[in-house]
């Protein structure tokens, strides 16, 4: 196009474009600069949305002109309305006809054309959105590599992949056609680190219309996995669920994570949830997955993270969700020598099917661990598997079912067999667990509750304190399938509550009680007037792998020192004191330290005559381990 053009289009009403301008004055002194061109809200616009193209020159310009590549004359003239240095070209409804390469220009008083650089105006939404996935998984170990794959069934032959963040990056990729007729492009991404967010989208287009794109793919975020302490993944429903049942997975940690993410092997979605703190020293998040379908069957892991970091923890151990009832087969389950056996005997559970089945699984009602899985054998006209319990103990008590499956769909199971009860004679049933939300060290006057819990369905529980005769009992509750428990509120703490406790489970139809729980020591702080001091060498901030010593001291005669970590459920460490340099003291060594040692510590002193009564706590001491954890 040349400056001699005199016939210029003004408004193109049929194209829905309106224009206005702000020329400045009648005088254009000196050498005039090239105008600049840009689009608002941006140069990539969804179909049907408005967009404004701006052209900025210098004061005194009377008219701006907008040219679209491929046109023999300018598309629009921007007439002079009032003094200014900008031209405004408004498109009220973006369509494919507006997509293309633009520049703008104006004429100097000498007739010289002053032209801007190019502006690419892209319309999105002309084709269905492509799919964006990460191979082998969107979960990447810090510093690792991953390949991004953008694909389409519409035959799009080029893709543009964009990464959010500062600076924003993009890659244009040529597509290849796979044997099924789908077009796709691959982009290797190396050295993925948690220094910033790794969020991607892709569009597809045909190379003969490079400014007409598809709708954007769903966003894909790479989850960068580090080496901080792994959380635990569990489900109240157990690993075997039925179609249509409501399924919730829970990610839990004794690290105070602010957020959690859930991944399913082979799928790209990474749902995230904020962390909750149900009690001191614990964090967790629930992931409700809705009614069970066969798409929910698979292997899951979860991750924990902190709000101030984009790095995630090491993955939890895997949790397999198995969906029952997806095959019409119903196997049978039998036991030899019989369902009631003596402790130490050998027991075999036989799972059988007349249909061709490659695998059998044996599930125990209420058990959290995954069902054992065995390859089938053909014998006596049946496909079968033998699950041995040798020797049997009280831990084997329970209700069992078996399922069949195919190796092509390992997480989809048959219907369950009829239930089979296996048990020992009364009096040797599985021991429960005894715990307290408050932790083992409590202060005088604090409210104390002990909880007895079991994965056996006990109807009642009893609590014993060593050296005392009372055996308070409580009826069993069932907070979720496969669990029973009872709470024992002991009231405000006094020195009489200090001591060693155990609990027992029982059934209403039997006078026998279970084996005792492991002991739980309740330590009451503040009953000795002494206040110990706590120090750390080499210092409170150390690198992972270093050796650290926590030194607990007292000027009074004390025979024992205890070191307690805030929020820890396990008992405090206890050491005999030594007299050195005018002090009674004990040195608690951590060699080498890892991220698991992060936390707040206090120490206490005690006398061997009253081992459960402690001094006042020392001042708290925070240990921070820098660098990579275990």
Coordinates of C-alpha atoms in Angstrom, one line a residue:
X1 CA 0.0 0.0 0.0
X2 CA 1.3 3.5 -0.9
X3 CA 0.8 7.0 0.6
X4 CA -0.9 8.1 -2.7
X5 CA -4.1 6.1 -1.7
X6 CA -6.9 8.7 -1.4
X7 CA -9.9 6.5 -1.3
X8 CA -10.0 5.0 2.2
X9 CA -12.8 3.1 3.9
X10 CA -14.3 4.7 7.0
X11 CA -16.8 2.6 8.9
X12 CA -17.7 -0.9 7.8
X13 CA -21.1 -1.3 9.3
X14 CA -21.7 -4.8 8.0
X15 CA -18.5 -5.9 9.9
X16 CA -19.6 -4.4 13.2
X17 CA -16.6 -2.1 13.6
X18 CA -16.6 1.4 15.2
X19 CA -13.7 3.8 15.2
X20 CA -12.7 7.1 16.9
X21 CA -9.4 9.1 17.1
X22 CA -7.5 11.8 19.0
X23 CA -5.2 13.8 16.8
X24 CA -3.2 16.4 18.6
X25 CA -2.4 19.6 16.6
X26 CA -1.7 21.0 13.1
X27 CA 2.0 20.9 13.6
X28 CA 4.2 17.7 13.3
X29 CA 7.7 18.9 14.1
X30 CA 10.9 17.0 13.2
X31 CA 11.2 13.3 12.3
X32 CA 8.1 11.4 13.2
X33 CA 8.3 8.1 15.0
X34 CA 6.7 4.8 13.9
X35 CA 3.3 4.2 15.5
X36 CA 2.8 1.3 17.9
X37 CA 0.0 -1.1 17.7
X38 CA -1.6 -3.4 20.4
X39 CA -4.9 -5.0 21.2
X40 CA -7.0 -4.9 24.4
X41 CA -7.8 -7.1 26.3
X42 CA -5.2 -9.0 24.3
X43 CA -4.3 -10.4 20.9
X44 CA -5.9 -13.9 21.5
X45 CA -9.7 -13.4 21.6
X46 CA -12.5 -16.0 22.0
X47 CA -15.1 -16.1 19.2
X48 CA -17.9 -13.6 19.8
X49 CA -15.9 -11.4 22.3
X50 CA -15.1 -7.7 21.8
X51 CA -11.6 -6.5 21.1
X52 CA -10.1 -3.0 20.6
X53 CA -7.0 -2.3 18.4
X54 CA -5.1 0.7 19.4
X55 CA -2.6 2.7 17.3
X56 CA -0.4 5.3 18.9
X57 CA 1.6 7.8 17.0
X58 CA 2.6 11.3 17.9
X59 CA 0.7 14.5 18.7
X60 CA -0.8 16.2 15.7
X61 CA -1.8 13.1 13.7
X62 CA -5.1 13.7 12.0
X63 CA -5.9 10.2 10.8
X64 CA -4.8 6.6 11.5
X65 CA -5.2 3.8 9.1
X66 CA -5.6 0.0 10.0
X67 CA -4.4 -2.5 7.4
X68 CA -5.0 -6.2 7.4
X69 CA -2.5 -8.4 5.6
X70 CA -3.9 -9.6 2.3
X71 CA -6.0 -6.5 1.7
X72 CA -5.2 -4.2 -1.2
X73 CA -6.5 -1.2 0.7
X74 CA -6.6 -0.3 4.3
X75 CA -9.5 -1.8 6.2
X76 CA -10.4 1.3 8.2
X77 CA -9.6 5.0 8.4
X78 CA -9.5 6.6 11.8
X79 CA -10.8 10.2 11.3
X80 CA -9.8 13.1 13.4
X81 CA -12.2 13.8 16.3
X82 CA -10.3 15.8 18.9
X83 CA -6.6 16.5 19.7
X84 CA -4.6 13.4 20.6
X85 CA -2.1 10.8 19.5
X86 CA -4.1 7.6 19.4
X87 CA -6.4 5.8 17.1
X88 CA -9.0 3.4 18.3
X89 CA -10.5 0.6 16.2
X90 CA -13.3 -1.4 18.0
X91 CA -14.5 -4.8 17.0
X92 CA -17.7 -5.6 18.9
X93 CA -18.0 -9.3 18.0
X94 CA -14.9 -11.3 17.1
X95 CA -15.3 -13.6 14.1
X96 CA -13.0 -15.6 11.9
X97 CA -12.9 -12.8 9.3
X98 CA -11.1 -10.5 11.8
X99 CA -8.4 -13.0 12.6
X100 CA -5.1 -12.1 10.8
X101 CA -2.0 -9.9 10.8
X102 CA -2.5 -6.2 11.2
X103 CA -0.4 -3.0 11.1
X104 CA -1.4 0.6 11.4
X105 CA 0.1 3.8 9.8
X106 CA -0.4 7.5 9.4
X107 CA 0.9 10.1 6.8
X108 CA 3.3 12.9 7.7
X109 CA 2.7 16.4 6.3
X110 CA 5.3 15.6 3.6
X111 CA 3.3 12.6 2.5
X112 CA 5.7 10.0 4.1
X113 CA 4.1 6.9 5.4
X114 CA 4.9 6.0 9.1
X115 CA 3.9 2.3 9.6
X116 CA 3.9 0.2 12.8
X117 CA 5.2 -3.3 13.3
X118 CA 2.8 -6.3 12.9
X119 CA 0.0 -7.4 15.3
X120 CA -1.3 -11.0 15.2
X121 CA -5.0 -11.1 16.1
X122 CA -6.0 -14.6 16.9
X123 CA -9.6 -15.9 17.3
X124 CA -10.1 -19.0 19.5
X125 CA -13.1 -21.4 19.6
X126 CA -13.2 -22.3 15.9
X127 CA -12.6 -26.0 16.6
X128 CA -13.2 -28.3 19.6
X129 CA -10.7 -28.1 22.3
X130 CA -7.8 -30.6 22.1
X131 CA -6.6 -32.8 24.9
X132 CA -3.5 -32.1 26.9
X133 CA -1.8 -34.8 28.9
X134 CA 1.6 -35.5 30.6
X135 CA 3.6 -38.7 29.9
X136 CA 4.0 -40.8 31.9
X137 CA 2.3 -38.7 34.6
X138 CA 1.6 -35.1 35.6
X139 CA 3.4 -35.9 38.9
X140 CA 7.1 -35.2 38.4
X141 CA 10.0 -35.6 40.8
X142 CA 11.8 -32.4 41.4
X143 CA 14.5 -32.0 38.7
X144 CA 12.9 -34.7 36.5
X145 CA 11.6 -34.7 33.0
X146 CA 8.2 -35.1 31.5
X147 CA 6.6 -35.1 28.0
X148 CA 3.5 -33.0 27.2
X149 CA 1.1 -34.4 24.6
X150 CA -1.5 -32.3 22.8
X151 CA -3.9 -34.2 20.6
X152 CA -7.1 -33.8 18.5
X153 CA -9.5 -35.9 16.5
X154 CA -10.3 -33.1 14.1
X155 CA -7.1 -33.4 12.0
X156 CA -5.6 -30.1 13.3
X157 CA -2.0 -30.1 11.9
X158 CA -0.3 -27.6 14.3
X159 CA -0.5 -27.0 18.0
X160 CA 0.6 -24.1 20.2
X161 CA 1.4 -24.9 23.8
X162 CA 1.5 -22.1 26.3
X163 CA 2.9 -22.0 29.8
X164 CA 1.6 -19.5 32.4
X165 CA 3.8 -17.5 34.6
X166 CA 6.5 -14.9 34.3
X167 CA 7.7 -14.8 31.6
X168 CA 4.9 -16.5 29.7
X169 CA 6.3 -19.0 27.2
X170 CA 4.8 -20.7 24.1
X171 CA 5.9 -23.4 21.6
X172 CA 4.4 -24.0 18.1
X173 CA 4.6 -27.7 17.2
X174 CA 3.9 -29.7 14.0
X175 CA 1.4 -32.5 14.5
X176 CA 1.9 -36.2 13.6
X177 CA -1.0 -38.6 12.8
X178 CA -1.2 -41.8 14.9
X179 CA -2.5 -45.1 13.6
X180 CA -6.1 -44.3 14.9
X181 CA -6.3 -41.1 12.9
X182 CA -5.7 -38.7 15.7
X183 CA -3.2 -35.9 15.3
X184 CA -0.9 -35.1 18.2
X185 CA 2.4 -33.3 19.1
X186 CA 4.9 -34.0 21.8
X187 CA 7.0 -31.5 23.8
X188 CA 9.7 -32.8 26.1
X189 CA 10.0 -30.6 29.3
X190 CA 13.2 -31.0 31.3
X191 CA 14.4 -30.2 34.8
X192 CA 11.0 -29.5 36.3
X193 CA 11.6 -27.8 39.7
X194 CA 9.2 -26.2 42.2
X195 CA 10.6 -22.7 41.7
X196 CA 7.4 -21.6 40.1
X197 CA 4.0 -23.0 38.9
X198 CA 4.0 -25.3 35.9
X199 CA 0.6 -24.7 34.3
X200 CA 0.0 -25.4 30.6
X201 CA -2.7 -25.2 27.9
X202 CA -2.7 -25.9 24.3
X203 CA -4.7 -24.9 21.1
X204 CA -4.8 -26.5 17.7
X205 CA -5.1 -24.9 14.2
X206 CA -4.6 -25.6 10.5
X207 CA -1.4 -24.3 9.0
X208 CA -3.3 -22.4 6.2
X209 CA -5.2 -20.4 8.9
X210 CA -2.6 -19.8 11.6
X211 CA -4.7 -17.1 13.4
X212 CA -7.8 -19.3 13.7
X213 CA -7.4 -21.6 16.8
X214 CA -9.4 -24.1 18.6
X215 CA -10.9 -23.6 22.0
X216 CA -8.2 -24.0 24.7
X217 CA -7.5 -27.4 26.2
X218 CA -8.3 -28.0 29.9
X219 CA -5.4 -26.6 32.0
X220 CA -2.7 -29.1 33.0
X221 CA -0.7 -28.4 36.1
X222 CA 2.5 -30.4 36.7
X223 CA 2.7 -31.4 40.3
X224 CA 6.4 -31.3 41.4
X225 CA 7.1 -33.9 44.0
X226 CA 9.9 -33.4 46.5
X227 CA 11.2 -35.6 49.3
X228 CA 9.5 -34.1 52.4
X229 CA 7.6 -36.6 54.6
X230 CA 5.0 -38.7 52.7
X231 CA 1.4 -38.5 54.0
X232 CA -0.9 -41.6 54.3
X233 CA -3.9 -42.3 52.0
X234 CA -6.9 -44.2 53.3
X235 CA -10.6 -44.6 52.9
X236 CA -13.2 -45.3 55.6
X237 CA -15.0 -47.6 53.2
X238 CA -12.1 -50.0 52.7
X239 CA -10.3 -50.8 49.5
X240 CA -13.2 -52.8 48.0
X241 CA -16.3 -50.8 47.1
X242 CA -19.5 -51.5 45.3
X243 CA -20.8 -49.7 42.3
X244 CA -23.0 -46.7 43.3
X245 CA -21.5 -46.5 46.8
X246 CA -20.3 -43.1 47.9
X247 CA -16.5 -43.0 48.0
X248 CA -14.2 -40.6 49.9
X249 CA -10.5 -40.8 50.2
X250 CA -8.6 -39.2 53.0
X251 CA -5.0 -37.9 52.9
X252 CA -3.5 -37.6 56.4
X253 CA -0.1 -36.6 57.8
X254 CA 1.6 -35.8 61.1
X255 CA 3.3 -32.9 59.2
X256 CA 1.2 -29.7 59.2
X257 CA 0.6 -29.5 55.5
X258 CA -1.6 -26.6 54.2
X259 CA -2.9 -28.4 51.1
X260 CA -3.2 -31.9 49.6
X261 CA -3.4 -33.2 46.1
X262 CA -4.7 -36.6 44.9
X263 CA -3.6 -38.5 41.8
X264 CA -5.1 -41.5 40.1
X265 CA -2.6 -43.6 38.0
X266 CA -3.2 -43.1 34.3
X267 CA -5.4 -40.0 34.7
X268 CA -4.4 -36.4 34.3
X269 CA -6.7 -34.6 36.9
X270 CA -5.0 -33.6 40.1
X271 CA -7.8 -32.4 42.5
X272 CA -6.5 -30.3 45.4
X273 CA -8.0 -29.6 48.8
X274 CA -6.9 -27.3 51.7
X275 CA -5.5 -29.0 54.7
X276 CA -7.5 -29.3 57.9
X277 CA -6.2 -29.9 61.4
X278 CA -8.6 -32.2 63.3
X279 CA -6.2 -32.4 66.3
X280 CA -2.8 -31.1 67.4
X281 CA 0.0 -32.6 65.2
X282 CA -2.2 -33.8 62.4
X283 CA -3.3 -32.4 59.0
X284 CA -5.6 -34.0 56.5
X285 CA -8.0 -33.4 53.6
X286 CA -11.0 -35.4 52.4
X287 CA -11.5 -36.1 48.7
X288 CA -15.2 -37.0 48.0
X289 CA -15.2 -38.8 44.7
X290 CA -18.9 -39.3 44.4
X291 CA -20.9 -42.5 43.5
X292 CA -18.6 -45.4 42.5
X293 CA -18.3 -46.2 38.8
X294 CA -15.7 -48.3 37.0
X295 CA -13.7 -45.1 36.2
X296 CA -12.9 -44.7 39.9
X297 CA -11.2 -48.1 40.1
X298 CA -7.5 -47.8 40.1
X299 CA -4.3 -46.9 42.0
X300 CA -4.2 -43.6 44.0
X301 CA -1.5 -41.6 45.7
X302 CA -1.7 -38.3 47.6
X303 CA 0.8 -35.5 48.3
X304 CA 1.1 -32.7 50.9
X305 CA 2.3 -29.2 50.4
X306 CA 2.8 -25.8 52.1
X307 CA 1.2 -22.6 50.9
X308 CA 4.6 -20.8 50.7
X309 CA 6.1 -23.4 48.4
X310 CA 5.2 -24.9 45.1
X311 CA 6.9 -28.2 46.0
X312 CA 4.9 -31.2 47.1
X313 CA 5.9 -34.0 49.4
X314 CA 7.0 -37.5 48.5
X315 CA 3.9 -39.6 47.4
X316 CA 2.0 -41.6 49.9
X317 CA 2.1 -45.3 49.6
X318 CA -0.3 -46.4 46.9
X319 CA -4.0 -47.2 47.6
X320 CA -5.8 -49.5 45.3
X321 CA -9.6 -48.9 44.9
X322 CA -11.3 -52.1 43.7
X323 CA -14.8 -51.9 42.3
X324 CA -16.9 -55.1 42.9
X325 CA -19.8 -56.3 40.8
X326 CA -18.4 -55.4 37.4
X327 CA -18.3 -59.0 36.3
X328 CA -21.3 -61.4 36.5
X329 CA -19.3 -64.1 38.2
X330 CA -19.9 -64.9 41.9
X331 CA -17.1 -67.2 43.3
X332 CA -17.5 -69.5 46.3
X333 CA -15.4 -69.4 49.5
X334 CA -14.7 -72.3 51.9
X335 CA -12.3 -73.0 54.8
X336 CA -10.3 -76.0 55.9
X337 CA -10.2 -77.5 58.5
X338 CA -13.2 -75.3 59.7
X339 CA -14.2 -71.7 60.6
X340 CA -13.4 -72.1 64.3
X341 CA -9.8 -73.1 64.9
X342 CA -7.2 -73.2 67.7
X343 CA -4.4 -70.7 67.9
X344 CA -1.3 -71.9 66.0
X345 CA -3.2 -74.2 63.6
X346 CA -2.9 -74.0 59.8
X347 CA -6.0 -72.7 57.9
X348 CA -6.6 -72.5 54.2
X349 CA -9.4 -70.4 52.5
X350 CA -10.3 -71.8 49.1
X351 CA -11.8 -69.4 46.5
X352 CA -13.3 -71.1 43.4
X353 CA -15.2 -70.2 40.2
X354 CA -16.5 -72.3 37.2
X355 CA -15.7 -69.4 34.9
X356 CA -12.3 -68.6 33.4
X357 CA -10.7 -66.2 35.9
X358 CA -7.0 -65.3 36.1
X359 CA -6.9 -63.9 39.6
X360 CA -8.6 -64.2 43.0
X361 CA -8.6 -61.7 45.8
X362 CA -9.4 -62.4 49.5
X363 CA -10.9 -59.5 51.5
X364 CA -11.2 -59.2 55.2
X365 CA -14.1 -57.0 56.4
X366 CA -12.8 -53.8 58.1
X367 CA -9.2 -54.4 57.1
X368 CA -7.4 -51.3 55.8
X369 CA -4.6 -53.1 54.0
X370 CA -5.1 -54.3 50.4
X371 CA -6.6 -57.7 49.8
X372 CA -4.0 -60.4 49.0
X373 CA -4.2 -61.5 45.3
X374 CA -3.3 -64.9 43.9
X375 CA -3.1 -66.3 40.3
X376 CA -5.8 -68.9 39.7
X377 CA -5.1 -72.6 39.0
X378 CA -7.4 -75.0 37.1
X379 CA -8.2 -78.0 39.1
X380 CA -11.1 -80.4 39.3
X381 CA -13.3 -78.5 36.9
X382 CA -12.8 -75.2 38.7
X383 CA -10.5 -72.2 38.6
X384 CA -9.3 -71.7 42.2
X385 CA -6.8 -70.1 44.6
X386 CA -5.8 -71.3 48.1
X387 CA -5.1 -68.5 50.7
X388 CA -3.1 -70.0 53.6
X389 CA -3.0 -68.7 57.2
X390 CA -0.2 -70.5 58.9
X391 CA -0.2 -70.4 61.8
X392 CA -3.5 -68.7 62.7
X393 CA -3.6 -66.1 65.4
X394 CA -6.2 -63.7 66.9
X395 CA -5.3 -61.2 64.2
X396 CA -6.9 -63.5 61.7
X397 CA -10.4 -63.3 63.4
X398 CA -13.0 -61.7 61.1
X399 CA -15.3 -62.0 58.1
X400 CA -13.9 -62.9 54.7
X401 CA -15.1 -62.7 51.1
X402 CA -13.4 -63.5 47.9
X403 CA -13.6 -62.0 44.4
X404 CA -12.4 -62.9 40.9
X405 CA -10.8 -60.6 38.3
X406 CA -9.2 -60.5 34.9
X407 CA -5.6 -59.3 34.3
X408 CA -6.9 -56.9 31.6
X409 CA -8.9 -55.0 34.3
X410 CA -7.1 -55.7 37.6
X411 CA -9.1 -53.1 39.6
X412 CA -12.6 -54.4 38.5
X413 CA -13.9 -57.4 40.4
X414 CA -16.7 -59.9 40.3
X415 CA -19.5 -60.0 42.8
X416 CA -18.4 -61.0 46.3
X417 CA -18.7 -64.6 47.5
X418 CA -20.9 -65.3 50.5
X419 CA -19.3 -64.1 53.7
X420 CA -17.2 -66.6 55.8
X421 CA -16.5 -66.0 59.5
X422 CA -13.1 -67.2 60.8
X423 CA -12.3 -67.0 64.5
X424 CA -10.4 -68.3 67.5
X425 CA -12.1 -69.5 70.7
X426 CA -13.1 -66.7 73.1
X427 CA -10.5 -65.0 75.2
X428 CA -7.7 -64.6 72.7
X429 CA -9.3 -62.1 70.3
X430 CA -7.4 -59.2 68.8
X431 CA -6.1 -56.5 71.1
X432 CA -7.4 -52.9 70.6
X433 CA -5.4 -49.7 70.6
X434 CA -5.4 -47.1 73.3
X435 CA -4.6 -43.4 72.5
X436 CA -5.4 -39.9 73.5
X437 CA -5.9 -36.8 71.3
X438 CA -4.1 -34.6 74.0
X439 CA -0.8 -36.6 73.7
X440 CA 1.0 -38.4 76.5
X441 CA 2.1 -35.3 78.4
X442 CA -0.7 -33.4 80.0
X443 CA -0.9 -30.4 82.4
X444 CA -2.7 -30.2 85.8
X445 CA -6.3 -29.1 85.4
X446 CA -6.4 -30.0 81.6
X447 CA -9.3 -32.2 80.5
X448 CA -8.2 -35.7 79.7
X449 CA -10.0 -38.3 77.5
X450 CA -8.6 -41.7 76.5
X451 CA -9.9 -43.6 73.4
X452 CA -10.0 -47.4 73.0
X453 CA -10.2 -48.4 69.3
X454 CA -10.3 -51.6 67.3
X455 CA -10.8 -53.0 63.8
X456 CA -12.8 -55.8 65.5
X457 CA -16.5 -54.9 66.0
X458 CA -16.5 -55.0 69.8
X459 CA -19.7 -54.1 71.6
X460 CA -18.0 -52.8 74.8
X461 CA -14.6 -51.7 76.1
X462 CA -12.9 -51.6 79.5
X463 CA -10.1 -49.4 80.8
X464 CA -7.5 -50.3 83.4
X465 CA -4.9 -48.2 85.2
X466 CA -1.9 -50.0 86.6
X467 CA -2.1 -50.3 90.4
X468 CA -5.8 -49.4 90.6
X469 CA -8.8 -51.7 90.9
X470 CA -11.5 -49.7 89.1
X471 CA -12.3 -51.0 85.5
X472 CA -14.6 -48.4 83.9
X473 CA -16.6 -49.8 80.9
X474 CA -18.2 -48.0 78.0
X475 CA -20.4 -49.4 75.1
X476 CA -18.7 -49.6 71.8
X477 CA -19.5 -47.1 69.0
X478 CA -18.9 -47.6 65.3
X479 CA -17.8 -44.3 63.8
X480 CA -17.2 -46.0 60.4
X481 CA -17.4 -49.4 58.8
X482 CA -14.9 -51.9 60.3
X483 CA -14.1 -49.9 63.4
X484 CA -15.4 -49.8 66.9
X485 CA -14.3 -47.5 69.8
X486 CA -15.2 -46.0 73.1
X487 CA -14.2 -42.7 74.7
X488 CA -13.2 -42.6 78.4
X489 CA -13.4 -39.0 79.7
X490 CA -11.3 -38.9 82.9
X491 CA -12.0 -35.3 83.8
X492 CA -9.6 -32.5 84.9
X493 CA -6.0 -33.9 85.3
X494 CA -4.7 -34.5 88.9
X495 CA -1.6 -36.5 90.0
X496 CA -3.9 -39.5 90.6
X497 CA -4.4 -39.8 86.8
X498 CA -0.7 -40.1 86.1
X499 CA 0.2 -43.7 85.3
X500 CA 0.1 -46.6 82.8
X501 CA -3.1 -47.6 81.1
X502 CA -4.4 -50.5 79.0
X503 CA -7.8 -51.2 77.5
X504 CA -9.8 -54.3 76.4
X505 CA -12.6 -55.1 74.0
X506 CA -15.5 -57.5 74.5
X507 CA -18.7 -58.8 72.9
X508 CA -22.1 -58.6 74.6
X509 CA -22.7 -62.4 74.2
X510 CA -19.5 -63.3 75.9
X511 CA -18.0 -62.7 79.3
X512 CA -14.5 -62.9 77.8
X513 CA -12.3 -59.9 77.1
X514 CA -9.8 -59.4 74.4
X515 CA -6.0 -59.4 74.9
X516 CA -4.9 -56.0 76.4
X517 CA -3.9 -53.1 74.3
X518 CA -0.3 -51.9 74.3
X519 CA 0.3 -49.7 77.3
X520 CA -0.2 -45.9 77.2
X521 CA 1.7 -43.8 79.8
X522 CA 0.0 -40.6 80.9
X523 CA 2.6 -38.1 82.3
X524 CA 1.4 -35.1 84.4
X525 CA 3.7 -32.1 84.1
X526 CA 4.1 -29.4 86.8
X527 CA 4.0 -31.6 89.9
X528 CA 7.7 -31.1 90.7
X529 CA 8.8 -27.4 91.4
X530 CA 11.8 -27.8 89.1
X531 CA 11.9 -26.2 85.6
X532 CA 14.6 -27.8 83.4
X533 CA 16.5 -25.9 80.7
X534 CA 16.9 -27.0 77.1
X535 CA 19.6 -26.1 74.6
X536 CA 20.8 -27.3 71.3
X537 CA 24.2 -27.9 69.6
X538 CA 25.2 -26.8 67.0
X539 CA 22.1 -24.6 66.8
X540 CA 18.3 -24.5 66.1
X541 CA 18.8 -24.4 62.3
X542 CA 20.8 -27.2 60.9
X543 CA 21.3 -28.9 57.5
X544 CA 19.7 -32.3 56.8
X545 CA 22.2 -35.0 57.6
X546 CA 24.0 -33.1 60.4
X547 CA 24.3 -34.4 64.0
X548 CA 22.3 -32.5 66.6
X549 CA 22.3 -32.8 70.4
X550 CA 19.6 -31.5 72.7
X551 CA 20.9 -30.9 76.2
X552 CA 18.4 -31.0 79.1
X553 CA 19.8 -29.6 82.5
X554 CA 18.6 -29.0 86.0
X555 CA 20.3 -27.4 89.1
X556 CA 18.3 -29.8 91.3
X557 CA 18.8 -33.5 91.9
X558 CA 16.9 -35.3 89.2
X559 CA 17.3 -38.9 88.2
X560 CA 15.6 -38.8 84.8
X561 CA 15.0 -36.4 81.9
X562 CA 12.3 -36.7 79.2
X563 CA 12.3 -35.0 75.8
X564 CA 8.9 -34.3 74.2
X565 CA 8.1 -33.2 70.7
X566 CA 4.9 -31.1 70.2
X567 CA 2.2 -33.0 68.4
X568 CA 3.9 -36.4 68.5
X569 CA 1.8 -39.3 69.5
X570 CA 4.6 -41.6 70.6
X571 CA 6.0 -41.4 74.2
X572 CA 8.7 -38.9 75.1
X573 CA 12.3 -40.1 75.0
X574 CA 13.6 -40.8 78.6
X575 CA 17.3 -40.8 79.7
X576 CA 19.0 -41.3 83.1
X577 CA 20.6 -38.1 84.2
X578 CA 24.4 -37.5 84.8
X579 CA 26.0 -35.0 87.1
X580 CA 28.5 -32.7 85.2
X581 CA 29.7 -29.2 85.7
X582 CA 27.4 -28.5 88.7
X583 CA 24.3 -29.7 86.8
X584 CA 22.2 -32.8 86.4
X585 CA 21.8 -33.3 82.7
X586 CA 21.0 -35.6 79.8
X587 CA 22.0 -35.4 76.1
X588 CA 19.5 -36.5 73.5
X589 CA 21.3 -37.2 70.2
X590 CA 19.7 -37.0 66.7
X591 CA 22.1 -38.5 64.3
X592 CA 21.6 -37.7 61.5
X593 CA 18.7 -35.2 61.4
X594 CA 16.1 -35.3 58.7
X595 CA 12.9 -33.2 58.0
X596 CA 11.1 -35.6 60.3
X597 CA 12.9 -34.0 63.2
X598 CA 11.4 -30.6 62.4
X599 CA 9.3 -29.3 65.3
X600 CA 9.1 -27.8 68.8
X601 CA 10.7 -29.6 71.7
X602 CA 10.4 -29.3 75.5
X603 CA 12.2 -31.3 78.2
X604 CA 11.1 -32.3 81.7
X605 CA 12.8 -33.9 84.8
X606 CA 11.4 -36.6 87.0
X607 CA 12.2 -38.8 90.0
X608 CA 12.3 -42.6 89.9
X609 CA 10.0 -42.8 92.9
X610 CA 7.2 -41.0 90.8
X611 CA 8.1 -41.8 87.2
X612 CA 4.8 -40.4 85.8
X613 CA 5.0 -37.0 87.6
X614 CA 7.1 -34.5 85.9
X615 CA 8.6 -31.1 86.5
X616 CA 7.4 -27.9 84.7
X617 CA 8.3 -27.9 81.0
X618 CA 11.4 -26.1 79.8
X619 CA 11.0 -23.2 77.5
X620 CA 10.1 -24.5 74.0
X621 CA 12.9 -24.9 71.5
X622 CA 12.3 -25.0 67.7
X623 CA 14.4 -27.2 65.5
X624 CA 14.4 -26.4 61.8
X625 CA 16.1 -28.8 59.4
X626 CA 17.1 -27.1 56.1
X627 CA 17.7 -28.9 52.8
X628 CA 16.2 -32.1 51.6
X629 CA 14.4 -34.4 53.9
X630 CA 14.4 -38.1 54.0

